[in-house]
């Protein structure tokens, strides 16, 4: 919702920004007027000597109502400065509800700006030979290297653009220390191709000699109960809100296919 509003033309965005507190202040002004006698409105000394513009437009009664509207408007914008004094439990409750509602609106705006699932991940990942590992081959006769590959895309690519993307791929597996019977879990951060690539499409880790996956096969990964977690942290361009998403690929659950 917030992203949709920020993408509106400037005149519509300007109208919504300035009309929202006015509409909210007008609604609460009607509640204050139900117990107007309990509101203390000081008289301006200058206005007793000469007629002001507000007096000429609204009259004396209208001037008090205008001050009540300004009182409600200030609470609706969280400015808080006002000369109107609340002296009844009813209007004190209304004033607190007015301020609380404005604070909730800011919280709701922040919540609406966050997509519940900003990124859709591929349900399975591949460990296979691909063209991205060809430049790692030392000799023409050498077989291409395997790569870990998975794909992803934005949940709403038309209204959502991510910048400052940063990807991380973590390898989890269980090992047993020499002479020990208990297992322990170890994690290794794997190197990615273009880990800060902003055009989301695929994630690739080349399994070369420096990769912890180099000497492992699918059966070994299953024995070690291995899994890989891919995470992305970024910033949504329109709202400047942080975006974070992660996905787990477990070998034992069939989330990773080998040589497909």
mmCIF file with all atom_site columns, C-alpha atoms in Angstrom, residues 43-64 66-67:
data_model
loop_
_atom_site.group_PDB
_atom_site.id
_atom_site.type_symbol
_atom_site.label_atom_id
_atom_site.label_alt_id
_atom_site.label_comp_id
_atom_site.label_asym_id
_atom_site.label_entity_id
_atom_site.label_seq_id
_atom_site.pdbx_PDB_ins_code
_atom_site.Cartn_x
_atom_site.Cartn_y
_atom_site.Cartn_z
_atom_site.occupancy
_atom_site.B_iso_or_equiv
_atom_site.pdbx_formal_charge
_atom_site.auth_seq_id
_atom_site.auth_comp_id
_atom_site.auth_asym_id
_atom_site.auth_atom_id
_atom_site.pdbx_PDB_model_num
ATOM 1  C CA . UNK A 1 43 ? -9.310  34.246 24.802 1.00 0.00 ? 43 UNK A CA 1
ATOM 2  C CA . UNK A 1 44 ? -6.749  36.183 22.820 1.00 0.00 ? 44 UNK A CA 1
ATOM 3  C CA . UNK A 1 45 ? -6.089  39.628 24.271 1.00 0.00 ? 45 UNK A CA 1
ATOM 4  C CA . UNK A 1 46 ? -5.381  41.050 20.835 1.00 0.00 ? 46 UNK A CA 1
ATOM 5  C CA . UNK A 1 47 ? -8.703  39.798 19.496 1.00 0.00 ? 47 UNK A CA 1
ATOM 6  C CA . UNK A 1 48 ? -10.570 41.664 22.288 1.00 0.00 ? 48 UNK A CA 1
ATOM 7  C CA . UNK A 1 49 ? -9.267  44.995 20.993 1.00 0.00 ? 49 UNK A CA 1
ATOM 8  C CA . UNK A 1 50 ? -9.818  44.468 17.282 1.00 0.00 ? 50 UNK A CA 1
ATOM 9  C CA . UNK A 1 51 ? -11.587 41.961 15.133 1.00 0.00 ? 51 UNK A CA 1
ATOM 10 C CA . UNK A 1 52 ? -9.395  39.277 13.570 1.00 0.00 ? 52 UNK A CA 1
ATOM 11 C CA . UNK A 1 53 ? -9.773  37.502 10.266 1.00 0.00 ? 53 UNK A CA 1
ATOM 12 C CA . UNK A 1 54 ? -11.078 34.369 12.003 1.00 0.00 ? 54 UNK A CA 1
ATOM 13 C CA . UNK A 1 55 ? -13.733 36.437 13.819 1.00 0.00 ? 55 UNK A CA 1
ATOM 14 C CA . UNK A 1 56 ? -14.932 37.948 10.587 1.00 0.00 ? 56 UNK A CA 1
ATOM 15 C CA . UNK A 1 57 ? -15.093 34.576 8.823  1.00 0.00 ? 57 UNK A CA 1
ATOM 16 C CA . UNK A 1 58 ? -16.518 32.344 11.558 1.00 0.00 ? 58 UNK A CA 1
ATOM 17 C CA . UNK A 1 59 ? -17.851 34.630 14.269 1.00 0.00 ? 59 UNK A CA 1
ATOM 18 C CA . UNK A 1 60 ? -17.180 34.135 17.974 1.00 0.00 ? 60 UNK A CA 1
ATOM 19 C CA . UNK A 1 61 ? -18.656 30.628 18.174 1.00 0.00 ? 61 UNK A CA 1
ATOM 20 C CA . UNK A 1 62 ? -17.010 29.630 14.944 1.00 0.00 ? 62 UNK A CA 1
ATOM 21 C CA . UNK A 1 63 ? -13.701 30.921 16.259 1.00 0.00 ? 63 UNK A CA 1
ATOM 22 C CA . UNK A 1 64 ? -13.868 28.474 19.192 1.00 0.00 ? 64 UNK A CA 1
ATOM 23 C CA . UNK A 1 66 ? -11.820 26.597 14.635 1.00 0.00 ? 66 UNK A CA 1
ATOM 24 C CA . UNK A 1 67 ? -9.464  26.422 17.648 1.00 0.00 ? 67 UNK A CA 1
#
